[in-house]
Amino acid sequence: EAGVTQFPSHSVIEKGQTVTLRCDPISGHDNLYWYRRVMGKEIKFLLHFVKESKQDESGMPNNRFLAERTGGTYSTLKVQPAELEDSGVYFCASSISGSGNTIYFGEGSWLTVV
Amino acid sequence: AQSVTQLGSHVSVSEGALVLLRCNYSSSVPPYLFWYVQYPNQGLQLLLKYTSAATLVKGINGFEAEFKKSETSFHLTKPSAHMSDAAEYFCAVSEGTGRRALTFGSGTRLQVQP
């Protein structure tokens, strides 16, 4: 069974450009999460989808970040325009609804804004 | 609100020695607790989780953790360190039901000396 897959694995863009990160959750997982870790700090929650609906987007830093989950399957996270402080690792994770169910993480998309 | 504190951003042990990584949590409801590991250039992998069953939880690769409510702790231990255990370890808490997103600690980087 495939795990959570993320694309691209690495991206280097210039300040002001746009980047779109994609996440494919484990098949059948209705919960999809985005997290990020910047500059060696804590891994921070960004938002949570249940199927195609945003359940919690309290962690989104500002309106330069836009997340979508088309048809409740894969998700995209767009940063537009990118700023230097957006550099870091963006993790996607998924789980099946239910108390205590494991949240599985992808390998992350490493974003560098120069 | 929930939070996690990991004491010691870097821990160094000798091969064969006891590994002890400390985690204290704060949660307004009974918590679910997790330890994740990140090996170099890889994603986050679940080591073990506590979901209100047995307080001593055994995980993969010989790791275990004990939930102590009175101390609000969930320390990770392994009796004998291997070189392959060198990685960064993250403690995380969720409220289980309701907001299921994880709140992470700042991570502890484990170094194993030969």
PDB file of C-alpha atoms in Angstrom:
ATOM      1  CA  GLU A   1       0.000   0.000   0.000  1.00  0.00           C
ATOM      2  CA  ALA A   2       1.393   3.405  -0.959  1.00  0.00           C
ATOM      3  CA  GLY A   3       2.061   5.860   1.819  1.00  0.00           C
ATOM      4  CA  VAL A   4       1.504   9.592   1.810  1.00  0.00           C
ATOM      5  CA  THR A   5       3.283  10.995  -1.212  1.00  0.00           C
ATOM      6  CA  GLN A   6       4.371  14.569  -1.708  1.00  0.00           C
ATOM      7  CA  PHE A   7       5.606  16.459  -4.761  1.00  0.00           C
ATOM      8  CA  PRO A   8       8.005  18.103  -5.324  1.00  0.00           C
ATOM      9  CA  SER A   9      10.470  16.760  -2.804  1.00  0.00           C
ATOM     10  CA  HIS A  10      12.642  19.858  -3.177  1.00  0.00           C
ATOM     11  CA  SER A  11      11.946  23.259  -4.671  1.00  0.00           C
ATOM     12  CA  VAL A  12      14.047  26.419  -4.933  1.00  0.00           C
ATOM     13  CA  ILE A  13      12.217  29.558  -6.011  1.00  0.00           C
ATOM     14  CA  GLU A  14      12.834  33.286  -5.960  1.00  0.00           C
ATOM     15  CA  LYS A  15      11.057  35.646  -3.620  1.00  0.00           C
ATOM     16  CA  GLY A  16       7.798  36.754  -5.186  1.00  0.00           C
ATOM     17  CA  GLN A  17       7.294  33.606  -7.227  1.00  0.00           C
ATOM     18  CA  THR A  18       4.551  31.054  -6.760  1.00  0.00           C
ATOM     19  CA  VAL A  19       4.959  27.457  -5.665  1.00  0.00           C
ATOM     20  CA  THR A  20       2.358  24.719  -5.498  1.00  0.00           C
ATOM     21  CA  LEU A  21       2.923  21.654  -3.355  1.00  0.00           C
ATOM     22  CA  ARG A  22       0.916  18.513  -3.891  1.00  0.00           C
ATOM     23  CA  CYS A  23      -0.013  15.757  -1.462  1.00  0.00           C
ATOM     24  CA  ASP A  24      -1.609  12.392  -2.192  1.00  0.00           C
ATOM     25  CA  PRO A  25      -2.901  10.835   1.028  1.00  0.00           C
ATOM     26  CA  ILE A  26      -3.154   7.143   1.718  1.00  0.00           C
ATOM     27  CA  SER A  27      -6.108   5.735  -0.191  1.00  0.00           C
ATOM     28  CA  GLY A  28      -9.287   5.829   1.875  1.00  0.00           C
ATOM     29  CA  HIS A  29      -8.025   8.356   4.410  1.00  0.00           C
ATOM     30  CA  ASP A  30     -10.602  11.093   4.879  1.00  0.00           C
ATOM     31  CA  ASN A  31      -8.404  13.303   7.057  1.00  0.00           C
ATOM     32  CA  LEU A  32      -5.587  15.259   5.437  1.00  0.00           C
ATOM     33  CA  TYR A  33      -3.287  17.631   7.283  1.00  0.00           C
ATOM     34  CA  TRP A  34      -0.592  20.121   6.327  1.00  0.00           C
ATOM     35  CA  TYR A  35       2.234  20.977   8.704  1.00  0.00           C
ATOM     36  CA  ARG A  36       5.461  22.880   8.253  1.00  0.00           C
ATOM     37  CA  ARG A  37       8.782  23.250   9.970  1.00  0.00           C
ATOM     38  CA  VAL A  38      10.766  26.402   9.352  1.00  0.00           C
ATOM     39  CA  MET A  39      14.373  27.125  10.347  1.00  0.00           C
ATOM     40  CA  GLY A  40      14.686  24.122  12.705  1.00  0.00           C
ATOM     41  CA  LYS A  41      11.785  25.229  14.868  1.00  0.00           C
ATOM     42  CA  GLU A  42       8.769  23.208  15.939  1.00  0.00           C
ATOM     43  CA  ILE A  43       6.626  21.398  13.441  1.00  0.00           C
ATOM     44  CA  LYS A  44       3.562  23.604  13.219  1.00  0.00           C
ATOM     45  CA  PHE A  45       0.029  22.677  12.193  1.00  0.00           C
ATOM     46  CA  LEU A  46      -1.317  24.558   9.186  1.00  0.00           C
ATOM     47  CA  LEU A  47      -4.699  23.081   8.401  1.00  0.00           C
ATOM     48  CA  HIS A  48      -6.903  20.007   8.413  1.00  0.00           C
ATOM     49  CA  PHE A  49      -9.287  18.712   5.753  1.00  0.00           C
ATOM     50  CA  VAL A  50     -12.020  16.182   6.319  1.00  0.00           C
ATOM     51  CA  LYS A  51     -12.754  14.945   2.843  1.00  0.00           C
ATOM     52  CA  GLU A  52     -13.001  18.132   0.767  1.00  0.00           C
ATOM     53  CA  SER A  53     -13.967  20.445   3.640  1.00  0.00           C
ATOM     54  CA  LYS A  54     -11.595  22.561   5.709  1.00  0.00           C
ATOM     55  CA  GLN A  55     -12.138  21.397   9.283  1.00  0.00           C
ATOM     56  CA  ASP A  56      -9.539  23.656  10.861  1.00  0.00           C
ATOM     57  CA  GLU A  57      -7.349  26.244   9.159  1.00  0.00           C
ATOM     58  CA  SER A  58      -6.278  28.092  12.285  1.00  0.00           C
ATOM     59  CA  GLY A  59      -2.601  27.468  11.577  1.00  0.00           C
ATOM     60  CA  MET A  60      -2.446  29.101   8.159  1.00  0.00           C
ATOM     61  CA  PRO A  61       0.008  31.986   8.570  1.00  0.00           C
ATOM     62  CA  ASN A  62      -1.543  34.509   6.185  1.00  0.00           C
ATOM     63  CA  ASN A  63      -3.527  34.879   2.978  1.00  0.00           C
ATOM     64  CA  ARG A  64      -0.515  34.097   0.801  1.00  0.00           C
ATOM     65  CA  PHE A  65      -1.213  30.450   1.571  1.00  0.00           C
ATOM     66  CA  LEU A  66      -4.097  28.661  -0.149  1.00  0.00           C
ATOM     67  CA  ALA A  67      -4.942  25.003   0.348  1.00  0.00           C
ATOM     68  CA  GLU A  68      -7.426  22.958  -1.606  1.00  0.00           C
ATOM     69  CA  ARG A  69      -8.519  19.364  -1.629  1.00  0.00           C
ATOM     70  CA  THR A  70     -10.306  18.608  -4.849  1.00  0.00           C
ATOM     71  CA  GLY A  71     -12.971  15.927  -4.543  1.00  0.00           C
ATOM     72  CA  GLY A  72     -11.638  14.871  -1.179  1.00  0.00           C
ATOM     73  CA  THR A  73      -8.637  13.142  -2.718  1.00  0.00           C
ATOM     74  CA  TYR A  74      -5.287  14.872  -3.257  1.00  0.00           C
ATOM     75  CA  SER A  75      -4.510  18.296  -1.858  1.00  0.00           C
ATOM     76  CA  THR A  76      -2.479  21.264  -3.028  1.00  0.00           C
ATOM     77  CA  LEU A  77      -0.873  24.025  -0.998  1.00  0.00           C
ATOM     78  CA  LYS A  78      -0.064  27.168  -2.948  1.00  0.00           C
ATOM     79  CA  VAL A  79       2.191  29.922  -1.698  1.00  0.00           C
ATOM     80  CA  GLN A  80       1.772  33.154  -3.645  1.00  0.00           C
ATOM     81  CA  PRO A  81       3.853  35.262  -3.545  1.00  0.00           C
ATOM     82  CA  ALA A  82       6.561  33.392  -1.673  1.00  0.00           C
ATOM     83  CA  GLU A  83       8.637  35.223   0.944  1.00  0.00           C
ATOM     84  CA  LEU A  84      12.018  34.305   2.414  1.00  0.00           C
ATOM     85  CA  GLU A  85      10.444  33.264   5.733  1.00  0.00           C
ATOM     86  CA  ASP A  86       8.373  30.616   3.939  1.00  0.00           C
ATOM     87  CA  SER A  87      11.478  28.443   3.531  1.00  0.00           C
ATOM     88  CA  GLY A  88      11.211  25.152   5.356  1.00  0.00           C
ATOM     89  CA  VAL A  89       9.793  21.683   5.122  1.00  0.00           C
ATOM     90  CA  TYR A  90       6.115  21.220   4.405  1.00  0.00           C
ATOM     91  CA  PHE A  91       4.712  17.928   5.629  1.00  0.00           C
ATOM     92  CA  CYS A  92       1.460  16.368   4.560  1.00  0.00           C
ATOM     93  CA  ALA A  93      -0.229  13.713   6.665  1.00  0.00           C
ATOM     94  CA  SER A  94      -3.374  11.633   6.529  1.00  0.00           C
ATOM     95  CA  SER A  95      -5.505   9.451   8.768  1.00  0.00           C
ATOM     96  CA  ILE A  96      -8.799   7.630   9.000  1.00  0.00           C
ATOM     97  CA  SER A  97     -11.384   9.245  11.263  1.00  0.00           C
ATOM     98  CA  GLY A  98     -11.614   7.690  14.707  1.00  0.00           C
ATOM     99  CA  SER A  99     -10.224   8.333  18.148  1.00  0.00           C
ATOM    100  CA  GLY A 100      -6.531   7.696  18.444  1.00  0.00           C
ATOM    101  CA  ASN A 101      -6.036   6.619  14.865  1.00  0.00           C
ATOM    102  CA  THR A 102      -2.502   7.030  13.639  1.00  0.00           C
ATOM    103  CA  ILE A 103      -1.614  10.047  11.531  1.00  0.00           C
ATOM    104  CA  TYR A 104       0.794   9.016   8.768  1.00  0.00           C
ATOM    105  CA  PHE A 105       3.251  11.533   7.370  1.00  0.00           C
ATOM    106  CA  GLY A 106       4.825  11.984   3.988  1.00  0.00           C
ATOM    107  CA  GLU A 107       8.513  12.677   3.465  1.00  0.00           C
ATOM    108  CA  GLY A 108       7.964  16.396   3.132  1.00  0.00           C
ATOM    109  CA  SER A 109       8.474  19.025   0.477  1.00  0.00           C
ATOM    110  CA  TRP A 110      11.613  21.074   1.137  1.00  0.00           C
ATOM    111  CA  LEU A 111      11.059  24.657   0.016  1.00  0.00           C
ATOM    112  CA  THR A 112      13.844  27.215  -0.282  1.00  0.00           C
ATOM    113  CA  VAL A 113      12.963  30.800  -1.161  1.00  0.00           C
ATOM    114  CA  VAL A 114      15.947  32.894  -2.274  1.00  0.00           C
TER     115      VAL A 114
ATOM    116  CA  ALA B   1      -5.105  24.343  24.651  1.00  0.00           C
ATOM    117  CA  GLN B   2      -2.370  21.752  24.435  1.00  0.00           C
ATOM    118  CA  SER B   3       1.404  21.984  24.427  1.00  0.00           C
ATOM    119  CA  VAL B   4       4.482  19.781  24.520  1.00  0.00           C
ATOM    120  CA  THR B   5       7.881  20.424  26.041  1.00  0.00           C
ATOM    121  CA  GLN B   6      10.878  18.301  25.127  1.00  0.00           C
ATOM    122  CA  LEU B   7      13.787  18.801  27.505  1.00  0.00           C
ATOM    123  CA  GLY B   8      17.119  18.806  25.700  1.00  0.00           C
ATOM    124  CA  SER B   9      17.388  19.697  22.035  1.00  0.00           C
ATOM    125  CA  HIS B  10      20.445  17.425  21.726  1.00  0.00           C
ATOM    126  CA  VAL B  11      21.169  14.184  23.563  1.00  0.00           C
ATOM    127  CA  SER B  12      24.334  12.144  23.125  1.00  0.00           C
ATOM    128  CA  VAL B  13      24.737   8.567  24.337  1.00  0.00           C
ATOM    129  CA  SER B  14      27.244   5.797  23.800  1.00  0.00           C
ATOM    130  CA  GLU B  15      26.329   2.737  21.793  1.00  0.00           C
ATOM    131  CA  GLY B  16      24.774   0.211  24.183  1.00  0.00           C
ATOM    132  CA  ALA B  17      23.782   2.835  26.743  1.00  0.00           C
ATOM    133  CA  LEU B  18      20.272   3.689  27.899  1.00  0.00           C
ATOM    134  CA  VAL B  19      18.359   6.201  25.815  1.00  0.00           C
ATOM    135  CA  LEU B  20      16.037   8.568  27.693  1.00  0.00           C
ATOM    136  CA  LEU B  21      14.256  11.367  25.841  1.00  0.00           C
ATOM    137  CA  ARG B  22      12.014  13.540  27.950  1.00  0.00           C
ATOM    138  CA  CYS B  23       8.560  14.835  27.075  1.00  0.00           C
ATOM    139  CA  ASN B  24       6.071  16.730  29.209  1.00  0.00           C
ATOM    140  CA  TYR B  25       2.663  17.730  27.963  1.00  0.00           C
ATOM    141  CA  SER B  26      -0.184  20.022  28.825  1.00  0.00           C
ATOM    142  CA  SER B  27      -3.741  19.270  27.779  1.00  0.00           C
ATOM    143  CA  SER B  28      -7.170  20.367  28.969  1.00  0.00           C
ATOM    144  CA  VAL B  29      -8.651  16.969  28.145  1.00  0.00           C
ATOM    145  CA  PRO B  30      -7.289  13.415  28.391  1.00  0.00           C
ATOM    146  CA  PRO B  31      -4.549  13.387  25.785  1.00  0.00           C
ATOM    147  CA  TYR B  32      -3.405  11.067  23.076  1.00  0.00           C
ATOM    148  CA  LEU B  33       0.388  11.053  22.959  1.00  0.00           C
ATOM    149  CA  PHE B  34       2.789  10.104  20.204  1.00  0.00           C
ATOM    150  CA  TRP B  35       6.485   9.788  19.518  1.00  0.00           C
ATOM    151  CA  TYR B  36       7.667  10.248  15.941  1.00  0.00           C
ATOM    152  CA  VAL B  37      11.189   9.828  14.573  1.00  0.00           C
ATOM    153  CA  GLN B  38      12.780  11.517  11.593  1.00  0.00           C
ATOM    154  CA  TYR B  39      15.863   9.890  10.129  1.00  0.00           C
ATOM    155  CA  PRO B  40      18.106  12.045   7.922  1.00  0.00           C
ATOM    156  CA  ASN B  41      16.419  13.032   4.662  1.00  0.00           C
ATOM    157  CA  GLN B  42      13.279  11.079   5.497  1.00  0.00           C
ATOM    158  CA  GLY B  43       9.761  11.853   6.656  1.00  0.00           C
ATOM    159  CA  LEU B  44       8.220  11.392  10.089  1.00  0.00           C
ATOM    160  CA  GLN B  45       7.699   7.813  11.203  1.00  0.00           C
ATOM    161  CA  LEU B  46       5.487   6.804  14.108  1.00  0.00           C
ATOM    162  CA  LEU B  47       7.421   5.079  16.900  1.00  0.00           C
ATOM    163  CA  LEU B  48       4.553   4.552  19.328  1.00  0.00           C
ATOM    164  CA  LYS B  49       1.341   6.042  20.635  1.00  0.00           C
ATOM    165  CA  TYR B  50      -0.680   6.212  23.848  1.00  0.00           C
ATOM    166  CA  THR B  51      -4.459   6.259  23.471  1.00  0.00           C
ATOM    167  CA  SER B  52      -5.714   5.683  27.045  1.00  0.00           C
ATOM    168  CA  ALA B  53      -5.135   1.946  27.176  1.00  0.00           C
ATOM    169  CA  ALA B  54      -2.001   0.560  28.858  1.00  0.00           C
ATOM    170  CA  THR B  55       0.217   3.244  30.364  1.00  0.00           C
ATOM    171  CA  LEU B  56       3.399   1.479  29.227  1.00  0.00           C
ATOM    172  CA  VAL B  57       3.501   1.537  25.463  1.00  0.00           C
ATOM    173  CA  LYS B  58       5.886  -0.493  23.356  1.00  0.00           C
ATOM    174  CA  GLY B  59       6.865   0.704  19.927  1.00  0.00           C
ATOM    175  CA  ILE B  60       9.089  -0.212  17.042  1.00  0.00           C
ATOM    176  CA  ASN B  61      12.858  -0.694  17.166  1.00  0.00           C
ATOM    177  CA  GLY B  62      12.861  -1.519  20.891  1.00  0.00           C
ATOM    178  CA  PHE B  63      11.526   1.832  22.083  1.00  0.00           C
ATOM    179  CA  GLU B  64       8.912   2.234  24.781  1.00  0.00           C
ATOM    180  CA  ALA B  65       7.277   5.085  26.675  1.00  0.00           C
ATOM    181  CA  GLU B  66       5.328   5.356  29.893  1.00  0.00           C
ATOM    182  CA  PHE B  67       2.374   7.666  30.378  1.00  0.00           C
ATOM    183  CA  LYS B  68       2.442   9.226  33.847  1.00  0.00           C
ATOM    184  CA  LYS B  69      -0.601  11.390  34.417  1.00  0.00           C
ATOM    185  CA  SER B  70       0.576  12.687  37.795  1.00  0.00           C
ATOM    186  CA  GLU B  71       3.789  13.972  36.206  1.00  0.00           C
ATOM    187  CA  THR B  72       2.193  14.912  32.848  1.00  0.00           C
ATOM    188  CA  SER B  73       5.059  13.061  31.210  1.00  0.00           C
ATOM    189  CA  PHE B  74       5.559  10.628  28.350  1.00  0.00           C
ATOM    190  CA  HIS B  75       9.289   9.926  28.299  1.00  0.00           C
ATOM    191  CA  LEU B  76      10.785   7.715  25.582  1.00  0.00           C
ATOM    192  CA  THR B  77      13.306   5.034  26.518  1.00  0.00           C
ATOM    193  CA  LYS B  78      15.365   2.295  24.937  1.00  0.00           C
ATOM    194  CA  PRO B  79      17.579   0.008  27.041  1.00  0.00           C
ATOM    195  CA  SER B  80      20.486  -0.157  24.600  1.00  0.00           C
ATOM    196  CA  ALA B  81      21.252   2.410  21.916  1.00  0.00           C
ATOM    197  CA  HIS B  82      22.304   1.404  18.413  1.00  0.00           C
ATOM    198  CA  MET B  83      24.134   3.564  15.924  1.00  0.00           C
ATOM    199  CA  SER B  84      21.054   3.369  13.700  1.00  0.00           C
ATOM    200  CA  ASP B  85      19.001   5.182  16.371  1.00  0.00           C
ATOM    201  CA  ALA B  86      20.684   8.474  15.523  1.00  0.00           C
ATOM    202  CA  ALA B  87      17.832  10.708  14.390  1.00  0.00           C
ATOM    203  CA  GLU B  88      15.533  13.486  15.545  1.00  0.00           C
ATOM    204  CA  TYR B  89      12.679  12.506  17.830  1.00  0.00           C
ATOM    205  CA  PHE B  90       9.430  14.396  18.254  1.00  0.00           C
ATOM    206  CA  CYS B  91       6.839  14.091  20.993  1.00  0.00           C
ATOM    207  CA  ALA B  92       3.308  15.127  20.035  1.00  0.00           C
ATOM    208  CA  VAL B  93      -0.095  15.442  21.677  1.00  0.00           C
ATOM    209  CA  SER B  94      -3.615  15.520  20.342  1.00  0.00           C
ATOM    210  CA  GLU B  95      -6.970  15.797  21.997  1.00  0.00           C
ATOM    211  CA  GLY B  96      -8.180  12.685  20.217  1.00  0.00           C
ATOM    212  CA  THR B  97     -11.775  13.611  19.655  1.00  0.00           C
ATOM    213  CA  GLY B  98     -12.569  17.109  18.500  1.00  0.00           C
ATOM    214  CA  ARG B  99      -9.492  18.845  17.165  1.00  0.00           C
ATOM    215  CA  ARG B 100      -7.388  15.893  16.156  1.00  0.00           C
ATOM    216  CA  ALA B 101      -4.422  17.819  14.819  1.00  0.00           C
ATOM    217  CA  LEU B 102      -1.110  17.132  16.523  1.00  0.00           C
ATOM    218  CA  THR B 103       0.857  19.647  18.562  1.00  0.00           C
ATOM    219  CA  PHE B 104       4.563  18.862  18.416  1.00  0.00           C
ATOM    220  CA  GLY B 105       7.446  19.484  20.729  1.00  0.00           C
ATOM    221  CA  SER B 106      10.573  21.152  19.404  1.00  0.00           C
ATOM    222  CA  GLY B 107      12.365  17.857  18.838  1.00  0.00           C
ATOM    223  CA  THR B 108      15.394  16.143  20.348  1.00  0.00           C
ATOM    224  CA  ARG B 109      18.329  15.169  18.179  1.00  0.00           C
ATOM    225  CA  LEU B 110      19.867  11.905  19.379  1.00  0.00           C
ATOM    226  CA  GLN B 111      23.520  11.264  18.683  1.00  0.00           C
ATOM    227  CA  VAL B 112      24.959   7.792  19.298  1.00  0.00           C
ATOM    228  CA  GLN B 113      28.698   7.584  19.872  1.00  0.00           C
ATOM    229  CA  PRO B 114      30.622   4.395  18.979  1.00  0.00           C
TER     230      PRO B 114
END
